[in-house]
Amino acid sequence: MRLVGETNIPELKLLKRGKVRDIYIVDDKNLLIVATDRISAFDYVLHNLIPYKGYVLTGISVYWFKKIPFKNHFLTDEPPDFLSEESKNLILKRSMVVKKTDVLSVECIVRGHLAGSALREYKKTGTAYGTKLPEGLKDYAKLPEPLFTPTTKEETGHDRPINFEELINIVGRETAEFLKETSLKLFNLGYEELFKKGIILSDTKFEFGIDEDGNPIIIDEIFTPDSSRYVDLEMWKQGRVYDMDKEFVREYLMNSGWDRESPPPPLPNEIVDTSAKRYLEIYERVTGKSANFN
């Protein structure tokens, strides 16, 4: 198993290195997205690499992009034919060729359970992103209905929560309504599918871009353990929470004494190992496939 922290594909021009993905230009209409084993938290890229993470993110995204009845940017998970064998081996099972789009500078978050920042707000004010909620809800309680809580998409610094009117100001009313409607439909589809597999989709993030025909389509990743909170259903029924996503890493950092302003501390080996196991576990439970990436 080869850890990949950064890629260099000499046959292609690098467009961007994101927090986790390296993006290359294939041609005028297509991009190659490579998921590395980098991990980010609280808008910082951490020092450590998580074994198998790039494979898991790509495998789960491909599974869903092929499955959902919504237009998206996915074309193939096969590396371009003209790449060298060395380049193909580097990116195999961790890359996708996708349609190039004009990326919308917002993130569309849907929350079905009370967790994360929504839970912290609720404990202080009884609301979640401005929506009044019933009293007495416990951690990770199911919400009366899913909440659409968009944010800005910042290149640097922290994303900022926005309300629907602000979303309209950024993308226009028609597109804003499409983003909200599609995000909620997609969340409900994923929630029902995963519930059958013994998994609760607590919340998730979608991103959209405008395709060559001027239509918004789903891009980036979908229902991965980086973009979603996954909780084991049976343990949730017992009042316990077993996270199968990077919340495990977030919680470690929040309890480590790190001030979230200075560079983050390295993760201990046991945190890295446990994270890798949870990524592999959620891959197998979501896709029904063995996580055989060696």
Tab-separated table of C-alpha atoms in Angstrom:
chain	number	residue	atom	x	y	z
A	1	MET	CA	0.000	0.000	0.000
A	2	ARG	CA	1.431	3.329	-1.104
A	3	LEU	CA	0.684	6.534	0.796
A	4	VAL	CA	0.150	9.505	-1.510
A	5	GLY	CA	0.530	12.979	-0.051
A	6	GLU	CA	1.031	14.772	-3.344
A	7	THR	CA	0.937	13.797	-7.000
A	8	ASN	CA	3.026	14.826	-9.957
A	9	ILE	CA	1.693	13.763	-13.360
A	10	PRO	CA	4.149	15.065	-15.975
A	11	GLU	CA	1.769	14.441	-18.907
A	12	LEU	CA	-0.854	16.829	-17.488
A	13	LYS	CA	-0.964	20.448	-16.354
A	14	LEU	CA	-1.765	20.861	-12.671
A	15	LEU	CA	-4.754	23.146	-12.237
A	16	LYS	CA	-4.987	23.198	-8.455
A	17	ARG	CA	-3.976	21.463	-5.263
A	18	GLY	CA	-6.879	21.519	-2.852
A	19	LYS	CA	-6.841	20.446	0.770
A	20	VAL	CA	-7.205	16.785	-0.243
A	21	ARG	CA	-7.395	16.585	-4.057
A	22	ASP	CA	-4.992	17.408	-6.874
A	23	ILE	CA	-6.773	18.565	-10.035
A	24	TYR	CA	-5.291	18.327	-13.531
A	25	ILE	CA	-6.431	19.514	-16.953
A	26	VAL	CA	-7.091	16.607	-19.342
A	27	ASP	CA	-8.389	18.714	-22.249
A	28	ASP	CA	-10.675	21.679	-22.920
A	29	LYS	CA	-13.723	19.905	-21.466
A	30	ASN	CA	-12.424	17.449	-18.881
A	31	LEU	CA	-10.440	17.362	-15.650
A	32	LEU	CA	-8.684	14.631	-13.693
A	33	ILE	CA	-9.343	14.708	-9.947
A	34	VAL	CA	-6.934	12.712	-7.774
A	35	ALA	CA	-7.813	12.068	-4.135
A	36	THR	CA	-4.637	11.951	-2.032
A	37	ASP	CA	-4.315	10.601	1.506
A	38	ARG	CA	-4.153	14.105	2.971
A	39	ILE	CA	-6.675	14.958	5.672
A	40	SER	CA	-8.007	18.364	6.631
A	41	ALA	CA	-9.903	19.586	9.670
A	42	PHE	CA	-11.123	23.044	10.626
A	43	ASP	CA	-9.822	24.377	7.277
A	44	TYR	CA	-6.261	23.178	7.960
A	45	VAL	CA	-4.388	20.392	6.166
A	46	LEU	CA	-2.914	18.136	8.846
A	47	HIS	CA	0.637	16.809	8.896
A	48	ASN	CA	-0.350	13.162	8.724
A	49	LEU	CA	-1.510	11.020	5.846
A	50	ILE	CA	-4.331	8.507	6.403
A	51	PRO	CA	-3.716	5.113	4.729
A	52	TYR	CA	-6.278	4.186	2.032
A	53	LYS	CA	-8.141	7.493	2.394
A	54	GLY	CA	-7.843	8.545	-1.257
A	55	TYR	CA	-9.105	5.152	-2.401
A	56	VAL	CA	-12.091	5.339	-0.052
A	57	LEU	CA	-13.107	8.862	-1.065
A	58	THR	CA	-12.931	8.018	-4.757
A	59	GLY	CA	-14.603	4.614	-4.413
A	60	ILE	CA	-17.576	5.959	-2.469
A	61	SER	CA	-17.996	8.951	-4.779
A	62	VAL	CA	-17.920	6.733	-7.871
A	63	TYR	CA	-20.471	4.399	-6.274
A	64	TRP	CA	-22.904	7.268	-5.708
A	65	PHE	CA	-22.246	9.212	-8.924
A	66	LYS	CA	-23.199	6.096	-10.878
A	67	LYS	CA	-26.282	5.514	-8.729
A	68	ILE	CA	-28.011	8.865	-8.261
A	69	PRO	CA	-30.676	10.114	-10.712
A	70	PHE	CA	-29.177	13.599	-10.853
A	71	LYS	CA	-26.808	15.115	-13.406
A	72	ASN	CA	-23.235	15.155	-12.162
A	73	HIS	CA	-19.717	15.649	-13.469
A	74	PHE	CA	-18.475	12.032	-13.300
A	75	LEU	CA	-17.270	10.417	-16.536
A	76	THR	CA	-14.966	7.507	-15.610
A	77	ASP	CA	-12.657	6.226	-12.898
A	78	GLU	CA	-10.227	4.800	-15.477
A	79	PRO	CA	-7.012	6.838	-15.893
A	80	PRO	CA	-6.579	8.487	-19.317
A	81	ASP	CA	-5.063	6.083	-21.861
A	82	PHE	CA	-2.215	8.399	-22.840
A	83	LEU	CA	-0.673	8.458	-19.356
A	84	SER	CA	2.478	6.460	-18.657
A	85	GLU	CA	2.196	3.247	-16.665
A	86	GLU	CA	3.901	4.986	-13.765
A	87	SER	CA	1.306	7.757	-13.745
A	88	LYS	CA	-1.563	5.298	-14.122
A	89	ASN	CA	-0.320	3.209	-11.209
A	90	LEU	CA	-0.023	6.326	-9.053
A	91	ILE	CA	-3.655	7.375	-9.549
A	92	LEU	CA	-5.449	4.069	-10.155
A	93	LYS	CA	-8.509	3.696	-7.878
A	94	ARG	CA	-7.994	7.155	-6.451
A	95	SER	CA	-8.926	9.316	-9.453
A	96	MET	CA	-11.870	10.318	-11.636
A	97	VAL	CA	-12.122	12.007	-15.020
A	98	VAL	CA	-14.898	14.583	-14.776
A	99	LYS	CA	-16.571	17.298	-16.822
A	100	LYS	CA	-15.131	20.760	-16.401
A	101	THR	CA	-17.621	23.203	-14.862
A	102	ASP	CA	-17.745	26.732	-13.503
A	103	VAL	CA	-17.734	25.975	-9.786
A	104	LEU	CA	-20.325	27.801	-7.708
A	105	SER	CA	-18.732	29.500	-4.697
A	106	VAL	CA	-21.139	27.985	-2.166
A	107	GLU	CA	-21.427	24.715	-0.271
A	108	CYS	CA	-24.839	23.126	0.165
A	109	ILE	CA	-25.076	21.448	3.557
A	110	VAL	CA	-28.077	19.382	4.626
A	111	ARG	CA	-28.507	18.341	8.264
A	112	GLY	CA	-30.830	15.511	9.259
A	113	HIS	CA	-29.583	14.979	12.815
A	114	LEU	CA	-28.406	17.332	15.550
A	115	ALA	CA	-24.621	17.192	15.467
A	116	GLY	CA	-21.523	19.327	15.041
A	117	SER	CA	-21.974	23.093	14.851
A	118	ALA	CA	-25.773	22.713	14.815
A	119	LEU	CA	-25.625	20.831	18.127
A	120	ARG	CA	-23.320	23.440	19.678
A	121	GLU	CA	-25.689	26.245	18.639
A	122	TYR	CA	-28.737	24.342	19.887
A	123	LYS	CA	-27.218	23.870	23.333
A	124	LYS	CA	-26.682	27.633	23.594
A	125	THR	CA	-29.834	29.022	21.966
A	126	GLY	CA	-32.301	26.229	21.224
A	127	THR	CA	-31.867	26.903	17.503
A	128	ALA	CA	-29.842	25.399	14.654
A	129	TYR	CA	-28.757	27.894	12.008
A	130	GLY	CA	-31.577	30.186	13.079
A	131	THR	CA	-34.288	27.515	13.012
A	132	LYS	CA	-36.110	27.027	16.326
A	133	LEU	CA	-36.048	23.373	17.401
A	134	PRO	CA	-38.058	21.436	20.001
A	135	GLU	CA	-36.722	21.491	23.555
A	136	GLY	CA	-34.917	18.537	25.061
A	137	LEU	CA	-33.271	17.114	21.942
A	138	LYS	CA	-30.305	14.865	22.670
A	139	ASP	CA	-26.993	14.722	20.838
A	140	TYR	CA	-27.475	13.340	17.317
A	141	ALA	CA	-31.276	13.418	17.650
A	142	LYS	CA	-33.169	13.212	14.377
A	143	LEU	CA	-34.474	16.642	13.371
A	144	PRO	CA	-38.190	17.158	12.601
A	145	GLU	CA	-37.133	17.694	8.988
A	146	PRO	CA	-33.757	18.099	7.259
A	147	LEU	CA	-32.274	21.601	7.381
A	148	PHE	CA	-30.648	23.242	4.348
A	149	THR	CA	-27.762	25.325	5.733
A	150	PRO	CA	-25.559	26.677	2.916
A	151	THR	CA	-22.204	28.363	3.416
A	152	THR	CA	-19.763	30.324	1.339
A	153	LYS	CA	-16.904	28.393	-0.248
A	154	GLU	CA	-13.682	30.176	0.671
A	155	GLU	CA	-10.324	29.509	-0.961
A	156	THR	CA	-8.586	30.528	2.270
A	157	GLY	CA	-9.922	30.904	5.796
A	158	HIS	CA	-13.220	29.685	7.157
A	159	ASP	CA	-16.442	29.146	5.184
A	160	ARG	CA	-19.239	31.438	6.374
A	161	PRO	CA	-22.845	30.318	6.999
A	162	ILE	CA	-25.358	32.159	4.810
A	163	ASN	CA	-29.146	32.306	4.705
A	164	PHE	CA	-31.253	31.620	1.639
A	165	GLU	CA	-31.473	35.292	0.659
A	166	GLU	CA	-27.693	35.554	0.683
A	167	LEU	CA	-27.535	32.407	-1.437
A	168	ILE	CA	-29.864	34.073	-3.951
A	169	ASN	CA	-27.588	37.118	-4.040
A	170	ILE	CA	-24.597	34.902	-4.859
A	171	VAL	CA	-26.038	32.493	-7.464
A	172	GLY	CA	-29.415	33.969	-8.464
A	173	ARG	CA	-32.918	32.923	-7.412
A	174	GLU	CA	-33.509	30.136	-9.950
A	175	THR	CA	-30.167	28.485	-9.234
A	176	ALA	CA	-30.578	28.921	-5.474
A	177	GLU	CA	-33.954	27.198	-5.552
A	178	PHE	CA	-32.494	24.377	-7.657
A	179	LEU	CA	-29.587	23.920	-5.216
A	180	LYS	CA	-31.900	23.739	-2.223
A	181	GLU	CA	-34.421	21.395	-3.836
A	182	THR	CA	-31.770	19.084	-5.283
A	183	SER	CA	-29.715	19.000	-2.067
A	184	LEU	CA	-32.741	18.026	0.019
A	185	LYS	CA	-33.870	15.374	-2.475
A	186	LEU	CA	-30.375	13.945	-2.689
A	187	PHE	CA	-29.978	13.905	1.082
A	188	ASN	CA	-33.261	12.038	1.505
A	189	LEU	CA	-32.235	9.516	-1.143
A	190	GLY	CA	-28.899	8.900	0.576
A	191	TYR	CA	-30.461	8.801	4.035
A	192	GLU	CA	-32.982	6.112	3.063
A	193	GLU	CA	-30.397	4.021	1.215
A	194	LEU	CA	-27.873	4.156	4.056
A	195	PHE	CA	-30.480	3.522	6.761
A	196	LYS	CA	-31.150	0.161	5.130
A	197	LYS	CA	-27.429	-0.585	5.548
A	198	GLY	CA	-27.445	0.226	9.260
A	199	ILE	CA	-25.961	3.694	8.817
A	200	ILE	CA	-27.311	7.106	9.759
A	201	LEU	CA	-26.384	9.952	7.423
A	202	SER	CA	-26.345	12.728	10.006
A	203	ASP	CA	-25.386	15.538	7.646
A	204	THR	CA	-23.587	16.037	4.364
A	205	LYS	CA	-22.206	18.618	1.955
A	206	PHE	CA	-22.826	18.978	-1.782
A	207	GLU	CA	-21.061	21.184	-4.300
A	208	PHE	CA	-22.325	22.289	-7.691
A	209	GLY	CA	-20.911	23.696	-10.907
A	210	ILE	CA	-22.397	25.111	-14.104
A	211	ASP	CA	-21.866	22.812	-17.102
A	212	GLU	CA	-21.297	23.808	-20.726
A	213	ASP	CA	-25.062	23.979	-21.301
A	214	GLY	CA	-25.490	26.452	-18.456
A	215	ASN	CA	-27.090	23.971	-16.063
A	216	PRO	CA	-26.055	23.384	-12.429
A	217	ILE	CA	-24.783	19.826	-11.827
A	218	ILE	CA	-23.324	17.993	-8.825
A	219	ILE	CA	-19.531	18.012	-8.623
A	220	ASP	CA	-16.621	17.217	-6.313
A	221	GLU	CA	-17.541	14.286	-4.017
A	222	ILE	CA	-20.731	12.777	-2.684
A	223	PHE	CA	-21.611	11.057	0.620
A	224	THR	CA	-17.965	10.450	1.525
A	225	PRO	CA	-16.638	10.311	5.103
A	226	ASP	CA	-14.976	13.682	4.423
A	227	SER	CA	-18.171	15.409	3.288
A	228	SER	CA	-20.604	13.593	5.598
A	229	ARG	CA	-21.172	12.492	9.164
A	230	TYR	CA	-21.860	8.753	9.348
A	231	VAL	CA	-23.141	7.132	12.555
A	232	ASP	CA	-23.770	3.450	13.226
A	233	LEU	CA	-27.546	2.945	13.450
A	234	GLU	CA	-27.652	0.229	16.117
A	235	MET	CA	-25.355	2.099	18.484
A	236	TRP	CA	-27.359	5.291	17.914
A	237	LYS	CA	-30.528	3.439	18.954
A	238	GLN	CA	-28.729	2.578	22.208
A	239	GLY	CA	-27.905	6.239	22.813
A	240	ARG	CA	-24.259	5.904	21.822
A	241	VAL	CA	-22.399	7.451	18.903
A	242	TYR	CA	-19.908	5.557	16.744
A	243	ASP	CA	-18.548	7.865	14.050
A	244	MET	CA	-17.365	6.393	10.745
A	245	ASP	CA	-15.957	9.587	9.258
A	246	LYS	CA	-13.353	12.199	10.102
A	247	GLU	CA	-15.331	13.420	13.128
A	248	PHE	CA	-13.060	11.109	15.106
A	249	VAL	CA	-10.093	13.281	14.078
A	250	ARG	CA	-11.981	16.536	14.713
A	251	GLU	CA	-12.844	15.396	18.245
A	252	TYR	CA	-9.230	14.484	18.965
A	253	LEU	CA	-8.073	17.924	17.846
A	254	MET	CA	-10.780	19.726	19.828
A	255	ASN	CA	-9.714	17.850	22.974
A	256	SER	CA	-5.968	18.229	22.362
A	257	GLY	CA	-5.667	21.821	23.538
A	258	TRP	CA	-5.012	23.112	20.032
A	259	ASP	CA	-6.154	26.748	19.661
A	260	ARG	CA	-7.351	26.322	16.016
A	261	GLU	CA	-5.358	29.419	15.070
A	262	SER	CA	-1.786	28.086	14.997
A	263	PRO	CA	-0.771	25.149	12.753
A	264	PRO	CA	-2.416	21.917	13.969
A	265	PRO	CA	-0.387	19.345	15.921
A	266	PRO	CA	0.572	15.989	14.377
A	267	LEU	CA	-1.847	13.132	15.005
A	268	PRO	CA	-0.632	10.231	17.181
A	269	ASN	CA	-0.180	6.915	15.380
A	270	GLU	CA	-3.205	5.375	17.108
A	271	ILE	CA	-5.459	8.164	15.823
A	272	VAL	CA	-4.127	7.678	12.289
A	273	ASP	CA	-4.598	3.888	12.476
A	274	THR	CA	-8.122	4.127	13.891
A	275	SER	CA	-9.070	6.689	11.251
A	276	ALA	CA	-7.840	4.412	8.476
A	277	LYS	CA	-9.871	1.492	9.874
A	278	ARG	CA	-13.023	3.611	10.043
A	279	TYR	CA	-12.581	4.854	6.473
A	280	LEU	CA	-12.219	1.257	5.275
A	281	GLU	CA	-15.222	0.167	7.338
A	282	ILE	CA	-17.533	2.810	5.890
A	283	TYR	CA	-16.328	2.022	2.356
A	284	GLU	CA	-17.291	-1.625	2.747
A	285	ARG	CA	-20.627	-0.881	4.418
A	286	VAL	CA	-21.653	1.739	1.851
A	287	THR	CA	-20.532	-0.003	-1.336
A	288	GLY	CA	-20.884	-3.635	-0.279
A	289	LYS	CA	-17.412	-4.262	-1.725
A	290	SER	CA	-14.283	-5.540	-0.019
A	291	ALA	CA	-11.756	-2.785	0.665
A	292	ASN	CA	-8.962	-4.560	-1.178
A	293	PHE	CA	-6.769	-1.684	-2.358
A	294	ASN	CA	-3.346	-3.338	-2.145
